[in-house]
Amino acid sequence: MLELRGVRLKEDAAAFDHVFNAGEICVVLGANLAGKTDLCRLVAGLPTQASLATAVLDGVDLVSQPTRVRSVALVTQAFVNYPNWTVAQNIGSPIHARTSSRTIRARRSAKTATAERVDELAQALGLSDLLARYPHELSGGEQQRVALARALAKDARVLLLDEPLVNLDYKLREALQGEFKTLLHDRGTIVVYTTSEPHEAFALGDQALLLRDGELLQADAPLEVYCRPNSLDAMDLMSQPRTNRVAIANGTAAVRPEHISLQAIDDAITYQLHVIATETNGSESFVHGSCDGADWVVRQSGITVLQTGETVPVYVRREDLLEFSA
Amino acid sequence: MTRIAIEDLAFRYPGAPSDTLSSLQLEICSGEAHALLGASGAGKTTLLNLLSGLLRPSSGRILFDGKDVSNLAPKLRNIAQVFQFPVLYDAMNVANNLAFPLRNFGFAPSDIESRVARIADELDLRSALDRKVSGLSLFEKQLVSVGKALIRPNVDVVLLDEPLTAVEPHRKWQLRQSLKRVQVDLGVTMIYVTHDQTEALTFADRVSVLTVDGILQTATPEAIYAEPSFEAVGSFVGSPGMDFVNVAGLSRVPSNLDASQKLGLRPEWVELCVPGDGMTAGVCDDIVVLGTAFGERVGIATVTTPAGTINVRTSGDVALGTQLGIRFKRAAVYRDTALVGSHEF
């Protein structure tokens, strides 16, 4: 368990507390500059503008520990590996650093243990055929897998993954996401995974922690945050594309793009949507338009094409229209 | 307003053991919005550099309206390019950035003024003309980059290299729409390079899927999604990609199909039912929640069946670990990894 108290990610932001549980993946969701990287650097003990009051890892104070002895591993969005070492050496490097044995016998047995662990991790991440290669001979996805294997080799209590997939091709992202889920779950590790994509919170997260401008908006199970956001900002962060606004007395209401129907439904509120454009990607269509002066987008499964310029009725169930006070 | 033809194009980097591109054929119509979709390492950037003249082909030709430009220097080709990140003069205002290429080419000041006004109107940049570029949002900056690429009235082709990468996520569609509108209004040929299928499928009139084995398919976005010509296209496009199951592994072989064939399935082309009622049955090992729709939980369930793994788009609660039947609604039919038809159930 990692307990953070008095986390202040930005100078003018309110401080917050959060507890990360062992064996859980906590997906930290936020836009650019929301403070996701600062949170990781804070836990890792790297220089950052952020600060915290206390950090306790499994009952032991973390703040007083120097960076290099903390049981924390960090994977960043840049693929960081030792360029002059092979994949096997890269993956094994944290184990070597840990076991600087004195006697020849101890060194020999440590060497075998290292090789076994490297093989095991390489297999789990599909790197077995690449162990003799150098990082520059690998694709981006392979380099990022090596970085992840090295982080796992450290067997740290806390694994920080700071937007690890952002620089990768979309198909690779999908494949690695699947691998992460199986690799990270059954180890009892505390995993902190940052992203700006809500679907990653659903795909990977046991918990979702939503950040905006350095402040904690909400922390709960992803589906809970999705169904019961505590603010308009939280609802927007967990929505792709952004939510649609409806002006109400004393505040704003909003509805998710996938909760608007083009077909009449029972007990629904009807709105008039002025269609600006329709986009489709094969499996889904996005109808962009305006409704009472607000920009709206309707997400439909399948292919729907509406004519630009036409005005159509759209339907929203009352319970899908969430109200927030101003 | 130019037709582009790529004939038997091959390229090998000096010292490389094999060709990066080989025997590539492609025709892009005049005034077409064409997307080149491929994973990294497929040769997208190499092809773009061959089109712009930064690289010369090892063999084969590139024709602009029938004229061979393969060995012309970039400045002698009539092209414009939009990059991943806005390439603009920060200290100049929007109007001067737009006018810059025209001044370089020696256009008359009065022509420059009217052309800048025309492009600014097309892109809704009128009110921003006097603003410094450094004060603009990423979206606005990239819009100005697009304007700069379109400013010369006689450009043959505009090359776009992942132009939405840097744009704020919720504004990507607006830039895409502006691009499309201006592409249609000006009738300019555009080649849009991306690894993002949503961008390719939403922007283009036609999409070419580029892999290390060359261009596997060139077709409309609808056909690329629903009738991928090869298994590799089907698994690349779609999220998750198309699943392929062996006809031989199904509970019964549907009429008109034979056991040597495979069926390509999209998550929304199949649905869960009671075991024994569908084409196959299996156990659900995983479910990824996508959200809710009209009170029901929506997700993608991964089901392992004797015919292969099938991802099913589901609505409502699904129990992990229980035996489930899968009903098919439609499928694409494959033999030896190539599309041979489609089947409605």
XYZ file of C-alpha atoms in Angstrom:
671
model
C 0.000 0.000 0.000
C 1.306 3.444 -0.919
C -0.174 6.320 1.045
C 0.442 9.824 -0.201
C -0.605 12.790 1.923
C -0.603 16.465 1.064
C 0.286 16.051 -2.586
C 0.609 19.471 -4.207
C 1.256 19.073 -7.928
C 1.138 22.776 -8.765
C 1.885 25.775 -6.598
C -1.650 27.174 -6.739
C -3.441 23.809 -6.750
C -5.190 22.326 -3.721
C -3.305 19.481 -2.033
C -4.819 15.980 -1.986
C -4.305 12.567 -0.380
C -4.481 9.217 -2.111
C -3.912 5.572 -1.251
C -2.683 3.182 -3.959
C -3.481 -0.472 -3.168
C -1.195 -3.437 -3.751
C -2.145 -5.640 -6.693
C -4.180 -2.885 -8.297
C -3.620 -0.830 -11.403
C -4.496 2.791 -10.796
C -4.968 4.673 -14.043
C -4.203 8.368 -13.607
C -6.265 10.201 -16.190
C -5.614 13.802 -17.136
C -5.041 16.139 -20.061
C -1.569 17.430 -20.952
C 0.001 19.366 -18.067
C -2.559 18.086 -15.548
C 0.330 16.918 -13.357
C 0.516 13.205 -14.300
C 4.277 13.195 -14.868
C 4.870 15.268 -11.723
C 2.982 12.685 -9.682
C 5.225 9.912 -11.049
C 8.404 11.892 -10.473
C 7.288 12.682 -6.947
C 6.891 8.991 -6.090
C 10.133 8.063 -7.850
C 12.032 10.786 -6.013
C 13.061 12.703 -9.109
C 13.281 16.509 -9.258
C 9.862 18.095 -9.805
C 7.948 21.261 -9.003
C 5.442 19.124 -7.090
C 5.677 18.396 -3.387
C 4.067 16.201 -0.760
C 3.769 16.054 2.994
C 4.230 12.302 3.579
C 4.631 9.170 1.468
C 4.443 5.813 3.216
C 5.087 2.588 1.320
C 4.050 -0.573 3.193
C 4.479 1.244 6.479
C 7.916 2.666 5.660
C 8.582 6.345 5.042
C 9.516 6.890 1.406
C 10.426 10.572 1.506
C 13.588 10.038 3.526
C 14.817 7.361 1.102
C 17.172 8.482 -1.642
C 15.900 7.893 -5.171
C 18.132 4.950 -5.947
C 17.112 2.818 -2.960
C 13.363 3.332 -3.374
C 11.519 0.213 -4.441
C 10.102 2.068 -7.422
C 10.508 1.488 -11.167
C 9.587 4.051 -13.805
C 8.810 3.621 -17.509
C 8.454 6.896 -19.392
C 6.929 7.659 -22.763
C 10.393 7.968 -24.309
C 11.950 4.514 -24.862
C 14.861 4.700 -22.436
C 17.366 1.835 -22.729
C 21.162 1.604 -22.523
C 22.179 2.022 -26.183
C 25.474 0.117 -25.828
C 23.917 -2.915 -24.147
C 22.020 -5.786 -25.698
C 18.384 -6.473 -24.867
C 19.455 -9.207 -22.411
C 21.922 -6.866 -20.665
C 19.331 -4.122 -20.540
C 16.716 -6.344 -18.950
C 19.252 -7.798 -16.503
C 20.729 -4.448 -15.468
C 18.532 -3.812 -12.387
C 19.262 -7.339 -11.109
C 23.026 -6.795 -11.423
C 22.758 -3.502 -9.624
C 20.964 -5.254 -6.756
C 23.270 -8.260 -6.379
C 26.851 -7.044 -6.158
C 28.081 -10.243 -4.486
C 31.565 -10.598 -3.085
C 32.441 -14.275 -3.481
C 32.950 -16.000 -6.825
C 30.410 -18.704 -5.959
C 27.748 -16.188 -4.989
C 28.457 -14.219 -8.162
C 28.128 -17.360 -10.268
C 24.788 -18.351 -8.788
C 23.576 -14.776 -9.091
C 24.516 -14.898 -12.768
C 22.414 -18.007 -13.380
C 19.505 -16.510 -11.480
C 19.765 -13.333 -13.538
C 19.785 -15.259 -16.815
C 16.716 -17.219 -15.744
C 14.815 -14.107 -14.766
C 15.797 -12.340 -18.024
C 14.571 -15.332 -20.039
C 11.325 -15.438 -18.128
C 10.610 -11.743 -18.684
C 11.703 -11.880 -22.319
C 9.282 -14.706 -22.880
C 6.408 -12.901 -21.184
C 6.971 -9.846 -23.359
C 7.741 -11.643 -26.626
C 11.396 -10.575 -26.671
C 13.044 -14.022 -26.592
C 14.291 -13.787 -30.182
C 15.703 -10.326 -29.683
C 17.923 -10.859 -26.628
C 21.200 -10.426 -28.547
C 20.096 -7.281 -30.364
C 20.874 -3.670 -29.496
C 18.144 -1.073 -28.890
C 18.837 0.754 -32.167
C 18.049 -2.471 -34.028
C 14.545 -2.592 -32.546
C 11.267 -0.959 -33.483
C 9.645 1.518 -31.109
C 7.261 -1.078 -29.745
C 10.089 -3.537 -29.090
C 12.175 -0.849 -27.367
C 9.267 0.024 -25.119
C 8.806 -3.659 -24.252
C 12.495 -3.847 -23.286
C 12.054 -0.780 -21.077
C 9.062 -2.440 -19.454
C 10.903 -5.740 -18.983
C 13.769 -3.851 -17.319
C 11.326 -2.104 -15.014
C 9.715 -5.464 -14.127
C 13.145 -7.039 -13.528
C 13.670 -4.580 -10.747
C 10.838 -6.323 -8.856
C 9.947 -3.003 -7.326
C 6.909 -2.613 -5.075
C 5.747 0.351 -7.125
C 5.690 0.393 -10.909
C 5.119 3.778 -12.517
C 4.133 3.768 -16.180
C 4.014 7.333 -17.456
C 2.048 7.328 -20.743
C 4.063 4.317 -21.907
C 2.114 3.844 -25.139
C 1.730 7.409 -26.308
C 4.602 7.318 -28.810
C 3.563 4.034 -30.358
C 1.436 3.133 -33.329
C -2.170 2.571 -32.520
C -2.153 -1.170 -33.329
C 0.895 -1.724 -31.140
C -0.803 0.209 -28.379
C -3.700 -2.204 -28.557
C -1.405 -5.244 -28.421
C 0.729 -3.902 -25.552
C -2.340 -2.858 -23.586
C -3.456 -6.480 -23.614
C 0.004 -7.638 -22.520
C 0.147 -5.072 -19.721
C -3.125 -6.244 -18.308
C -1.991 -9.852 -17.890
C 1.584 -8.983 -16.863
C 0.777 -6.380 -14.281
C -2.157 -7.931 -12.556
C -1.024 -11.032 -10.745
C 2.157 -9.675 -9.185
C 0.810 -7.857 -6.139
C 2.617 -4.745 -7.334
C 1.270 -1.219 -6.942
C 0.889 -0.021 -10.519
C 0.377 3.636 -11.426
C -0.428 4.098 -15.109
C -0.898 7.579 -16.553
C -2.791 8.400 -19.722
C -5.060 10.946 -21.364
C -7.247 8.270 -22.966
C -10.408 7.245 -21.077
C -10.572 3.860 -22.797
C -7.237 2.920 -21.182
C -8.820 3.531 -17.775
C -11.533 1.026 -18.693
C -9.145 -1.449 -20.294
C -6.526 -1.495 -17.517
C -7.719 0.254 -14.402
C -8.992 -1.182 -11.151
C -9.066 2.422 -10.033
C -9.190 5.653 -11.985
C -7.718 8.839 -10.531
C -8.762 11.960 -12.409
C -6.497 15.009 -12.411
C -7.179 18.490 -13.677
C -4.692 21.368 -13.417
C -2.838 19.553 -10.664
C -5.957 18.904 -8.598
C -7.665 15.626 -7.805
C -11.171 15.604 -9.285
C -12.313 12.088 -8.410
C -10.892 8.660 -7.613
C -12.958 5.492 -7.908
C -13.534 2.411 -10.070
C -13.583 3.443 -13.768
C -17.229 2.482 -14.329
C -18.225 4.340 -11.172
C -16.455 7.514 -12.353
C -18.113 7.077 -15.738
C -21.619 6.567 -14.348
C -21.412 9.002 -11.455
C -18.887 11.763 -12.193
C -18.711 14.299 -9.356
C -18.170 17.261 -11.695
C -18.485 18.329 -15.294
C -14.694 18.178 -15.608
C -14.647 14.587 -14.356
C -17.387 13.664 -16.803
C -15.461 15.269 -19.683
C -12.181 13.571 -18.768
C -13.859 10.168 -18.848
C -15.533 10.891 -22.175
C -14.239 10.446 -25.717
C -15.295 12.619 -27.528
C -16.198 15.352 -25.068
C -19.659 15.528 -23.458
C -22.502 17.656 -24.768
C -23.729 20.621 -22.755
C -27.280 21.618 -21.953
C -27.967 24.923 -20.199
C -30.238 24.590 -17.156
C -31.272 26.960 -14.395
C -28.492 27.221 -11.742
C -25.857 25.303 -13.632
C -25.083 23.018 -16.507
C -26.236 19.579 -17.515
C -24.331 17.265 -19.821
C -24.903 14.062 -21.740
C -22.329 11.651 -23.173
C -22.115 11.305 -26.994
C -23.051 7.596 -26.776
C -26.171 8.345 -24.715
C -27.967 10.245 -27.454
C -30.338 8.323 -29.693
C -31.389 9.258 -33.204
C -34.398 6.954 -32.812
C -37.288 7.860 -30.540
C -37.101 6.228 -27.092
C -39.616 6.114 -24.252
C -39.671 8.790 -21.601
C -36.931 10.794 -23.266
C -36.136 14.466 -23.591
C -36.139 15.595 -27.222
C -33.590 18.048 -28.592
C -33.149 19.496 -32.072
C -29.700 18.850 -33.539
C -28.456 20.962 -36.424
C -26.074 18.687 -38.313
C -22.658 20.100 -39.310
C -20.813 16.938 -40.350
C -20.873 13.155 -40.039
C -17.728 11.065 -39.718
C -17.560 7.292 -39.699
C -14.735 4.859 -39.031
C -16.558 1.723 -40.143
C -17.791 0.492 -36.776
C -19.062 3.791 -35.453
C -20.328 7.138 -36.698
C -19.936 10.546 -35.112
C -22.523 13.168 -35.947
C -21.209 16.649 -35.181
C -23.645 19.480 -34.869
C -25.051 22.227 -32.705
C -27.909 22.204 -30.239
C -29.178 25.476 -28.738
C -25.864 27.094 -29.623
C -23.679 24.398 -28.003
C -21.384 22.097 -30.006
C -22.691 18.547 -29.842
C -21.449 15.178 -31.018
C -23.569 12.042 -31.212
C -21.826 8.663 -31.201
C -23.690 5.894 -33.006
C -22.637 2.331 -33.610
C -22.701 1.347 -37.267
C -22.754 3.659 -40.253
C -25.087 6.629 -40.014
C -24.949 9.443 -42.529
C -26.958 12.610 -41.981
C -27.010 15.496 -44.425
C -25.056 18.583 -43.444
C -27.467 21.419 -42.748
C -30.478 19.304 -41.768
C -32.062 19.526 -38.353
C -33.072 16.263 -36.706
C -34.715 15.370 -33.395
C -32.468 13.471 -30.964
C -33.484 11.746 -27.746
C -31.881 11.550 -24.307
C -33.052 9.434 -21.371
C -33.623 11.582 -18.276
C -31.180 9.549 -16.198
C -28.421 10.082 -18.781
C -28.630 13.837 -18.461
C -26.336 14.638 -15.531
C -26.763 17.952 -13.757
C -24.002 19.955 -12.114
C -24.372 23.136 -10.125
C -22.487 26.158 -11.408
C -5.753 19.365 -59.510
C -3.398 16.712 -60.628
C -3.533 12.983 -61.168
C -0.698 11.106 -59.518
C 0.556 7.800 -60.877
C 3.108 5.595 -59.150
C 4.491 2.953 -61.498
C 6.542 -0.002 -60.316
C 8.225 2.150 -57.719
C 11.087 0.661 -55.700
C 13.396 2.166 -53.134
C 16.322 0.787 -51.198
C 18.303 2.841 -48.683
C 22.051 2.831 -49.447
C 23.660 -0.191 -47.766
C 20.317 -1.768 -46.752
C 19.988 -5.512 -47.430
C 16.504 -5.236 -48.937
C 14.071 -2.814 -50.553
C 11.978 -0.617 -48.279
C 9.451 -0.282 -51.086
C 9.203 -2.563 -54.092
C 7.006 -2.783 -57.192
C 4.543 -0.270 -55.809
C 1.593 0.647 -58.023
C -0.894 3.372 -57.176
C -3.103 5.822 -59.009
C -4.556 8.814 -57.249
C -7.261 10.715 -59.091
C -7.213 14.424 -59.648
C -8.874 16.181 -56.724
C -8.954 13.042 -54.603
C -8.425 12.912 -50.834
C -6.247 9.821 -50.497
C -4.990 8.310 -47.240
C -1.931 6.077 -46.916
C -2.537 3.963 -43.829
C 0.190 1.808 -42.340
C 2.090 0.845 -39.210
C 5.510 2.341 -38.540
C 8.164 0.632 -40.607
C 5.792 0.052 -43.544
C 7.512 2.741 -45.627
C 5.003 5.602 -45.353
C 7.606 8.287 -44.782
C 9.843 6.853 -47.504
C 6.970 7.053 -49.980
C 6.187 10.606 -48.902
C 9.834 11.600 -49.379
C 9.843 10.019 -52.835
C 6.737 12.016 -53.738
C 8.196 15.267 -52.458
C 11.594 14.634 -54.073
C 13.689 14.367 -50.919
C 14.530 10.826 -52.090
C 14.991 9.482 -55.627
C 13.513 6.088 -56.542
C 15.844 3.122 -57.097
C 13.578 2.174 -59.988
C 10.109 2.952 -61.282
C 8.440 6.295 -61.919
C 6.235 8.933 -60.333
C 4.020 10.851 -62.756
C 2.147 14.107 -62.091
C -0.513 14.375 -64.831
C 1.544 12.094 -67.030
C 4.773 14.018 -66.536
C 7.654 12.042 -65.038
C 8.864 13.898 -61.919
C 10.849 11.010 -60.389
C 14.188 12.765 -60.680
C 13.135 16.366 -60.216
C 14.402 18.291 -57.199
C 11.729 19.179 -54.591
C 11.630 22.843 -55.595
C 10.910 21.881 -59.210
C 7.900 19.792 -58.181
C 4.722 21.635 -57.524
C 3.972 20.311 -54.064
C 3.177 21.577 -50.609
C 3.477 19.731 -47.339
C 1.876 19.878 -43.891
C 3.938 18.312 -41.121
C 3.068 16.721 -37.761
C 3.853 19.947 -35.972
C 3.070 23.447 -37.222
C 6.012 24.901 -39.169
C 5.411 28.658 -39.029
C 7.227 31.915 -38.337
C 6.266 32.655 -34.739
C 7.189 36.314 -34.899
C 5.018 37.023 -37.961
C 1.277 37.437 -37.954
C -1.031 34.957 -39.668
C -1.386 37.034 -42.854
C 2.379 37.238 -43.374
C 2.808 33.530 -42.720
C 0.194 32.766 -45.350
C 1.730 35.224 -47.808
C 5.275 33.948 -47.334
C 5.296 31.224 -50.033
C 3.674 33.610 -52.533
C 6.304 36.288 -51.911
C 9.041 33.695 -52.398
C 7.568 32.752 -55.737
C 7.372 36.411 -56.775
C 3.605 36.880 -56.939
C 2.320 40.455 -57.360
C 1.252 42.164 -54.095
C -2.362 42.544 -55.238
C -2.564 38.832 -56.135
C -1.057 37.954 -52.775
C -3.659 40.005 -50.955
C -6.627 38.440 -52.723
C -5.280 34.911 -52.391
C -4.597 35.315 -48.658
C -8.148 36.616 -48.244
C -9.576 33.668 -50.177
C -7.715 31.030 -48.153
C -8.449 32.827 -44.876
C -12.155 32.734 -45.763
C -12.011 29.042 -46.611
C -10.428 28.205 -43.265
C -12.301 30.722 -41.104
C -9.049 32.535 -40.378
C -10.242 36.015 -41.388
C -10.457 37.334 -37.843
C -7.035 35.891 -36.975
C -5.069 37.461 -39.849
C -3.513 40.207 -37.703
C -2.674 37.969 -34.774
C 0.864 36.783 -34.024
C 1.287 33.055 -34.541
C 2.947 32.661 -31.141
C -0.362 33.480 -29.431
C -2.417 30.868 -31.275
C -3.579 27.467 -30.018
C -2.124 24.312 -31.591
C -5.349 23.846 -33.519
C -5.182 27.374 -34.949
C -1.484 27.022 -35.738
C -2.045 23.817 -37.663
C -4.945 25.451 -39.484
C -2.543 28.215 -40.576
C -0.050 25.520 -41.712
C -2.787 24.026 -43.873
C -3.537 27.479 -45.262
C 0.138 28.011 -46.033
C 0.262 24.710 -47.915
C -2.774 25.672 -49.985
C -1.826 29.280 -50.622
C -0.185 28.819 -54.025
C -3.047 28.519 -56.524
C -1.310 25.988 -58.770
C -0.044 23.344 -56.343
C -0.257 19.825 -57.850
C -0.550 17.901 -54.627
C -0.630 18.608 -50.898
C 1.156 16.015 -48.768
C -0.013 15.711 -45.169
C 2.192 13.820 -42.724
C 0.109 12.896 -39.622
C -1.171 16.498 -39.477
C -3.423 15.999 -36.442
C -0.767 14.612 -34.068
C -0.259 17.859 -32.194
C -3.848 19.102 -32.247
C -5.937 19.043 -29.069
C -7.975 15.780 -29.130
C -11.434 17.381 -29.064
C -10.567 19.670 -31.985
C -9.105 17.037 -34.296
C -12.417 16.495 -36.060
C -12.781 20.214 -36.720
C -9.396 20.402 -38.429
C -10.267 17.257 -40.388
C -13.531 18.877 -41.491
C -11.776 22.120 -42.477
C -9.265 20.090 -44.465
C -12.012 18.175 -46.216
C -14.012 21.296 -46.982
C -11.072 23.150 -48.455
C -9.992 20.032 -50.358
C -13.407 19.831 -52.037
C -13.776 23.586 -52.590
C -10.355 23.988 -54.183
C -10.349 20.583 -55.871
C -6.806 19.931 -54.706
C -5.287 16.435 -54.660
C -4.319 15.486 -51.109
C -2.248 12.566 -49.827
C -2.649 12.026 -46.126
C -0.199 9.717 -44.361
C -1.174 8.213 -41.016
C -1.023 5.154 -38.780
C -4.374 6.101 -37.268
C -7.201 4.270 -38.982
C -9.892 6.581 -37.650
C -8.166 9.520 -39.302
C -7.670 7.650 -42.555
C -11.205 6.291 -42.718
C -12.885 9.548 -41.751
C -10.828 11.806 -44.012
C -10.256 9.990 -47.252
C -12.253 9.266 -50.411
C -10.025 6.222 -50.797
C -7.535 4.559 -48.480
C -4.420 2.553 -49.381
C -3.212 0.126 -46.734
C 0.584 -0.017 -46.829
C 2.519 -2.827 -45.149
C 6.038 -4.210 -45.484
C 4.583 -6.352 -48.297
C 3.471 -3.305 -50.265
C 0.011 -1.832 -50.799
C -2.435 -4.592 -49.871
C -5.643 -2.776 -50.725
C -6.837 0.519 -52.157
C -10.548 1.108 -51.643
C -13.215 3.315 -50.096
C -13.217 3.489 -46.287
C -16.417 1.389 -46.153
C -14.851 -1.393 -48.242
C -11.583 -1.317 -46.285
C -13.569 -1.891 -43.098
C -16.234 -4.339 -44.274
C -14.428 -6.202 -47.068
C -10.707 -6.216 -46.314
C -9.048 -7.893 -49.283
C -6.525 -9.729 -47.092
C -6.552 -11.003 -43.515
C -3.694 -8.600 -42.727
C -5.867 -5.605 -43.691
C -8.763 -6.915 -41.605
C -6.681 -7.332 -38.481
C -4.972 -3.962 -38.939
C -8.176 -1.996 -39.413
C -10.742 -1.913 -36.630
C -10.360 -1.804 -32.882
C -10.058 -4.635 -32.011
C -9.143 -5.933 -35.462
C -11.116 -8.477 -37.437
C -11.135 -12.008 -35.972
C -10.641 -15.010 -38.253
C -12.225 -18.364 -37.488
C -11.896 -21.686 -39.279
C -15.094 -22.850 -40.933
C -13.983 -26.398 -40.052
C -14.105 -25.528 -36.343
C -17.733 -24.320 -36.377
C -20.594 -26.407 -34.985
C -21.975 -26.748 -38.516
C -20.700 -25.691 -41.933
C -23.017 -23.064 -43.446
C -24.293 -23.687 -46.965
C -22.080 -22.332 -49.766
C -19.000 -22.439 -47.543
C -16.383 -25.155 -47.274
C -14.188 -26.348 -44.465
C -10.964 -24.943 -45.951
C -12.244 -21.384 -45.652
C -12.000 -18.846 -42.877
C -14.576 -16.302 -41.769
C -13.604 -12.732 -40.899
C -15.765 -11.341 -38.095
C -16.183 -7.830 -36.688
C -17.316 -7.476 -33.027
C -20.639 -5.959 -34.154
C -21.279 -8.737 -36.710
C -21.724 -11.357 -33.975
C -23.823 -11.656 -30.832
C -24.016 -13.862 -27.763
C -26.767 -16.468 -27.456
C -27.442 -19.673 -25.522
C -24.920 -22.484 -26.233
C -26.050 -24.757 -29.061
C -28.021 -21.965 -30.676
C -25.222 -20.249 -32.580
C -22.540 -21.137 -35.092
C -20.085 -21.936 -32.331
C -19.731 -21.754 -28.562
C -16.980 -21.022 -26.099
C -15.947 -19.505 -22.803
C -15.631 -15.775 -22.213
C -12.122 -15.123 -20.792
C -12.151 -11.358 -20.713
C -14.445 -8.408 -21.089
C -13.386 -4.818 -21.679
C -16.057 -2.334 -20.651
C -16.591 0.540 -23.070
C -19.204 2.388 -21.052
C -22.978 2.216 -20.987
C -25.677 2.782 -23.564
C -29.291 3.412 -22.606
C -28.919 1.802 -19.224
C -27.009 -1.296 -20.334
C -23.323 -1.954 -19.843
C -21.527 -2.105 -23.192
C -18.284 -3.955 -23.774
C -16.174 -6.242 -25.913
C -16.175 -9.857 -24.710
C -13.346 -12.135 -25.802
C -14.601 -15.684 -26.311
C -12.356 -18.689 -26.998
C -14.094 -21.176 -29.308
C -12.920 -24.323 -31.151
C -12.917 -22.249 -34.366
C -10.764 -19.459 -32.923
C -10.963 -16.429 -30.634
C -13.926 -14.131 -31.270
C -14.448 -10.622 -29.914
C -18.129 -9.891 -29.447
C -19.681 -6.484 -28.877
C -22.057 -6.990 -25.978
C -24.704 -5.080 -24.145
C -25.817 -6.146 -20.676
C -24.021 -8.313 -18.127
C -21.795 -11.144 -19.317
C -20.566 -13.841 -16.953
C -16.858 -14.652 -17.208
C -15.979 -18.340 -17.397
C -19.391 -19.600 -18.509
C -20.219 -21.388 -21.756
C -21.757 -19.021 -24.327
C -23.063 -19.495 -27.851
C -22.187 -17.053 -30.630
C -24.598 -16.198 -33.414
C -23.170 -14.754 -36.629
C -24.956 -12.016 -38.553
C -22.480 -11.506 -41.370
C -18.910 -12.430 -42.233
C -16.233 -11.841 -44.836
C -15.002 -15.113 -46.371
C -11.302 -15.898 -46.873
C -9.275 -18.610 -48.522
C -5.489 -18.665 -48.136
C -5.607 -15.236 -46.416
C -7.362 -13.589 -49.406
C -10.964 -12.368 -49.527
C -13.239 -14.527 -51.678
C -16.641 -13.121 -50.754
C -19.025 -12.312 -47.963
C -21.790 -14.230 -46.252
C -25.049 -13.172 -44.592
C -26.448 -15.524 -41.970
